[in-house]
GROMACS .gro file of C-alpha atoms in nm:
model
  210
    1MET     CA    1  23.172 -14.195  10.915
    2SER     CA    2  23.323 -14.131  10.573
    3ASN     CA    3  23.541 -14.341  10.346
    4ASP     CA    4  23.790 -14.272  10.072
    5ILE     CA    5  23.818 -14.377   9.711
    6ALA     CA    6  24.151 -14.398   9.528
    7TYR     CA    7  24.199 -14.343   9.156
    8PRO     CA    8  24.499 -14.471   8.957
    9VAL     CA    9  24.677 -14.181   8.786
   10PHE     CA   10  25.007 -14.332   8.673
   11ARG     CA   11  25.153 -14.676   8.605
   12THR     CA   12  25.502 -14.785   8.505
   13PRO     CA   13  25.748 -15.075   8.547
   14ASP     CA   14  26.016 -14.814   8.631
   15LEU     CA   15  26.030 -14.807   9.012
   16ALA     CA   16  26.229 -14.485   9.034
   17LEU     CA   17  25.989 -14.308   8.798
   18ALA     CA   18  25.689 -14.436   8.994
   19LEU     CA   19  25.836 -14.306   9.319
   20SER     CA   20  25.925 -13.965   9.178
   21THR     CA   21  25.579 -13.930   9.022
   22ALA     CA   22  25.405 -14.022   9.346
   23ARG     CA   23  25.619 -13.770   9.530
   24ARG     CA   24  25.530 -13.497   9.282
   25LEU     CA   25  25.160 -13.557   9.345
   26MET     CA   26  25.216 -13.580   9.722
   27GLU     CA   27  25.402 -13.248   9.729
   28PHE     CA   28  25.095 -13.079   9.578
   29GLY     CA   29  24.907 -13.154   9.901
   30ARG     CA   30  25.189 -13.171  10.155
   31TRP     CA   31  25.185 -12.956  10.468
   32GLU     CA   32  25.347 -12.958  10.811
   33HIS     CA   33  25.136 -13.245  10.950
   34SER     CA   34  25.182 -13.482  10.655
   35GLU     CA   35  25.327 -13.827  10.728
   36VAL     CA   36  25.419 -14.150  10.553
   37SER     CA   37  25.355 -14.519  10.619
   38VAL     CA   38  25.487 -14.830  10.441
   39TYR     CA   39  25.373 -15.191  10.418
   40ALA     CA   40  25.480 -15.509  10.238
   41GLU     CA   41  25.412 -15.882  10.235
   42PHE     CA   42  25.689 -16.144  10.205
   43ARG     CA   43  25.615 -16.502  10.107
   44SER     CA   44  25.954 -16.657  10.178
   45VAL     CA   45  26.181 -16.669  10.480
   46ALA     CA   46  26.472 -16.560  10.264
   47GLU     CA   47  26.294 -16.238  10.167
   48VAL     CA   48  26.195 -16.166  10.527
   49ARG     CA   49  26.555 -16.199  10.639
   50ARG     CA   50  26.691 -15.995  10.348
   51VAL     CA   51  26.457 -15.704  10.410
   52ALA     CA   52  26.512 -15.721  10.787
   53LYS     CA   53  26.880 -15.652  10.723
   54GLU     CA   54  26.800 -15.358  10.496
   55LEU     CA   55  26.523 -15.217  10.718
   56PRO     CA   56  26.612 -15.321  11.074
   57GLU     CA   57  26.374 -15.063  11.219
   58ALA     CA   58  26.071 -15.217  11.045
   59TRP     CA   59  25.818 -15.435  11.230
   60PHE     CA   60  25.748 -15.788  11.109
   61GLN     CA   61  25.443 -16.000  11.194
   62GLY     CA   62  25.350 -16.352  11.084
   63GLN     CA   63  25.011 -16.507  11.029
   64ALA     CA   64  24.811 -16.677  11.306
   65GLU     CA   65  24.461 -16.811  11.363
   66TYR     CA   66  24.270 -16.638  11.641
   67GLU     CA   67  24.187 -16.968  11.808
   68GLU     CA   68  24.553 -17.066  11.807
   69PHE     CA   69  24.635 -16.836  12.096
   70ASP     CA   70  24.292 -16.771  12.244
   71GLY     CA   71  24.345 -16.728  12.617
   72VAL     CA   72  24.724 -16.730  12.593
   73PRO     CA   73  24.885 -16.424  12.757
   74LEU     CA   74  25.049 -16.188  12.512
   75GLU     CA   75  25.393 -16.236  12.664
   76GLU     CA   76  25.373 -16.612  12.604
   77GLN     CA   77  25.292 -16.588  12.233
   78PRO     CA   78  25.567 -16.633  11.969
   79PRO     CA   79  25.748 -16.305  11.894
   80LEU     CA   80  25.680 -16.343  11.521
   81VAL     CA   81  25.305 -16.354  11.592
   82VAL     CA   82  25.309 -16.059  11.829
   83GLY     CA   83  25.532 -15.854  11.600
   84VAL     CA   84  25.906 -15.785  11.621
   85GLN     CA   85  26.162 -15.555  11.467
   86GLY     CA   86  26.417 -15.696  11.227
   87PRO     CA   87  26.699 -15.780  11.471
   88ALA     CA   88  26.459 -15.981  11.692
   89LEU     CA   89  26.326 -16.209  11.416
   90PRO     CA   90  26.365 -16.580  11.501
   91ALA     CA   91  26.666 -16.755  11.349
   92ASP     CA   92  26.504 -17.100  11.342
   93PRO     CA   93  26.332 -17.161  11.003
   94ALA     CA   94  26.072 -17.372  11.184
   95ALA     CA   95  25.940 -17.056  11.352
   96TYR     CA   96  25.807 -16.943  11.014
   97GLU     CA   97  25.604 -17.255  10.940
   98GLY     CA   98  25.241 -17.152  10.896
   99ARG     CA   99  25.334 -16.785  10.943
  100LEU     CA  100  25.381 -16.679  10.581
  101PRO     CA  101  25.321 -16.435  10.432
  102VAL     CA  102  25.499 -16.220  10.687
  103GLU     CA  103  25.380 -15.861  10.696
  104CYS     CA  104  25.622 -15.573  10.734
  105GLY     CA  105  25.545 -15.214  10.809
  106LEU     CA  106  25.620 -14.876  10.962
  107SER     CA  107  25.366 -14.601  11.015
  108GLU     CA  108  25.326 -14.232  11.089
  109LEU     CA  109  25.680 -14.134  10.998
  110PRO     CA  110  25.806 -13.795  10.874
  111VAL     CA  111  25.780 -13.751  10.500
  112GLY     CA  112  26.113 -13.832  10.337
  113SER     CA  113  26.239 -14.055  10.617
  114ILE     CA  114  26.174 -14.405  10.476
  115GLU     CA  115  26.060 -14.390  10.114
  116ASP     CA  116  26.394 -14.438   9.938
  117ALA     CA  117  26.510 -14.721  10.164
  118PHE     CA  118  26.175 -14.900  10.142
  119ALA     CA  119  26.158 -14.874   9.763
  120ALA     CA  120  26.513 -15.009   9.739
  121ALA     CA  121  26.423 -15.305   9.961
  122ILE     CA  122  26.084 -15.404   9.818
  123GLY     CA  123  26.221 -15.623   9.537
  124ALA     CA  124  25.951 -15.827   9.363
  125ASN     CA  125  25.722 -15.830   9.667
  126VAL     CA  126  25.387 -15.653   9.687
  127GLY     CA  127  25.347 -15.353   9.912
  128TRP     CA  128  25.281 -14.983   9.928
  129ILE     CA  129  25.395 -14.642  10.042
  130SER     CA  130  25.113 -14.415  10.160
  131TRP     CA  131  25.150 -14.043  10.220
  132GLU     CA  132  24.875 -13.939  10.458
  133MET     CA  133  24.749 -13.626  10.631
  134LEU     CA  134  24.779 -13.426  10.310
  135CYS     CA  135  24.564 -13.124  10.231
  136TRP     CA  136  24.409 -13.098   9.887
  137PRO     CA  137  24.326 -12.739   9.782
  138ASP     CA  138  23.993 -12.595   9.676
  139ALA     CA  139  23.896 -12.646   9.314
  140PRO     CA  140  23.628 -12.377   9.257
  141GLU     CA  141  23.636 -12.420   8.880
  142VAL     CA  142  23.494 -12.771   8.921
  143GLY     CA  143  23.288 -12.693   9.230
  144PHE     CA  144  23.484 -12.872   9.504
  145HIS     CA  145  23.607 -12.755   9.841
  146GLY     CA  146  23.943 -12.876   9.967
  147GLU     CA  147  23.999 -13.210  10.137
  148SER     CA  148  24.215 -13.316  10.429
  149LYS     CA  149  24.064 -13.619  10.603
  150HIS     CA  150  24.091 -13.840  10.294
  151ALA     CA  151  24.372 -13.661  10.115
  152GLU     CA  152  24.633 -13.928  10.046
  153VAL     CA  153  24.869 -14.056   9.778
  154THR     CA  154  24.957 -14.425   9.755
  155LEU     CA  155  25.226 -14.595   9.551
  156LEU     CA  156  25.148 -14.964   9.494
  157PHE     CA  157  25.448 -15.189   9.430
  158ASN     CA  158  25.415 -15.490   9.200
  159THR     CA  159  25.035 -15.484   9.211
  160ARG     CA  160  24.749 -15.274   9.076
  161THR     CA  161  24.503 -15.323   9.361
  162ARG     CA  162  24.482 -15.181   9.711
  163GLU     CA  163  24.410 -15.532   9.839
  164LEU     CA  164  24.751 -15.643   9.702
  165ASP     CA  165  24.577 -15.952   9.566
  166GLU     CA  166  24.683 -15.924   9.201
  167PRO     CA  167  25.061 -15.930   9.148
  168ALA     CA  168  25.182 -15.723   8.853
  169GLU     CA  169  25.510 -15.633   8.687
  170ASP     CA  170  25.454 -15.261   8.731
  171HIS     CA  171  25.377 -15.000   8.997
  172THR     CA  172  25.070 -14.778   9.029
  173VAL     CA  173  25.018 -14.433   9.180
  174LEU     CA  174  24.679 -14.361   9.338
  175VAL     CA  175  24.523 -14.031   9.441
  176HIS     CA  176  24.268 -14.050   9.725
  177VAL     CA  177  23.962 -13.831   9.780
  178ARG     CA  178  23.652 -13.860   9.994
  179SER     CA  179  23.394 -14.107   9.864
  180ALA     CA  180  23.053 -13.947   9.811
  181ILE     CA  181  22.786 -14.146   9.628
  182PHE     CA  182  22.455 -13.985   9.527
  183GLY     CA  183  22.206 -14.147   9.296
  184GLY     CA  184  22.444 -14.434   9.243
  185LEU     CA  185  22.719 -14.205   9.112
  186GLN     CA  186  23.056 -14.123   9.267
  187THR     CA  187  23.030 -13.744   9.276
  188ARG     CA  188  23.389 -13.665   9.377
  189GLY     CA  189  23.548 -13.846   9.087
  190PRO     CA  190  23.590 -13.517   8.896
  191TYR     CA  191  23.787 -13.381   9.191
  192ALA     CA  192  24.035 -13.668   9.159
  193HIS     CA  193  24.066 -13.588   8.787
  194TRP     CA  194  24.131 -13.223   8.870
  195LEU     CA  195  24.397 -13.308   9.129
  196ALA     CA  196  24.579 -13.533   8.884
  197GLU     CA  197  24.572 -13.268   8.615
  198GLN     CA  198  24.739 -13.013   8.843
  199VAL     CA  199  25.064 -13.212   8.829
  200GLY     CA  200  25.039 -13.329   8.470
  201LEU     CA  201  24.873 -13.664   8.536
  202THR     CA  202  24.539 -13.815   8.440
  203VAL     CA  203  24.305 -14.075   8.587
  204ILE     CA  204  24.367 -14.405   8.404
  205GLY     CA  205  24.114 -14.639   8.564
  206PRO     CA  206  23.816 -14.676   8.797
  207GLY     CA  207  23.833 -14.578   9.162
  208GLN     CA  208  23.924 -14.840   9.422
  209ARG     CA  209  23.763 -14.869   9.765
  210LEU     CA  210  23.853 -15.088  10.062
   0.00000   0.00000   0.00000
């Protein structure tokens, strides 16, 4: 089993610029099987409801302890815990008690189908757009074969970490490659540098793993 590592290659408080830059990098590796997924976390009921109106097709899921519904049939659990689309969110504010932050997401969509609407809806919340199933080309001049399994581009909104645990006032573009550590060194870091350079970017920080 292999894992990825993601390197930051661009950072700006300008959301539109961040999105266009991420797309430029994504297009370098895009092919017919590429897809996009989005995710965000909302820490207030007002934000959940606002985004549900803007993205009614998105799925929303609240927090729950495993023991809370252990043994309870799925159909008897609260809709917000199971996961619902925007129009089915509960109207009663009490339904959100203990459920924040509410997670929101859509996955495996065609490239270009959700990015603009999601970026317009994200506001000050943390989240990401991830373009997956890309295909990075060979880089013989630096000794690397192409990459597809871990070829991704991620745009982080209002945070600089993949864990979304450090809110920020800017947005960060990440380029993903396969993680390969030998002798304590990350040997595919130079490949990430090469990929960034092909579209006029540069690695600006250490790689991030999940």
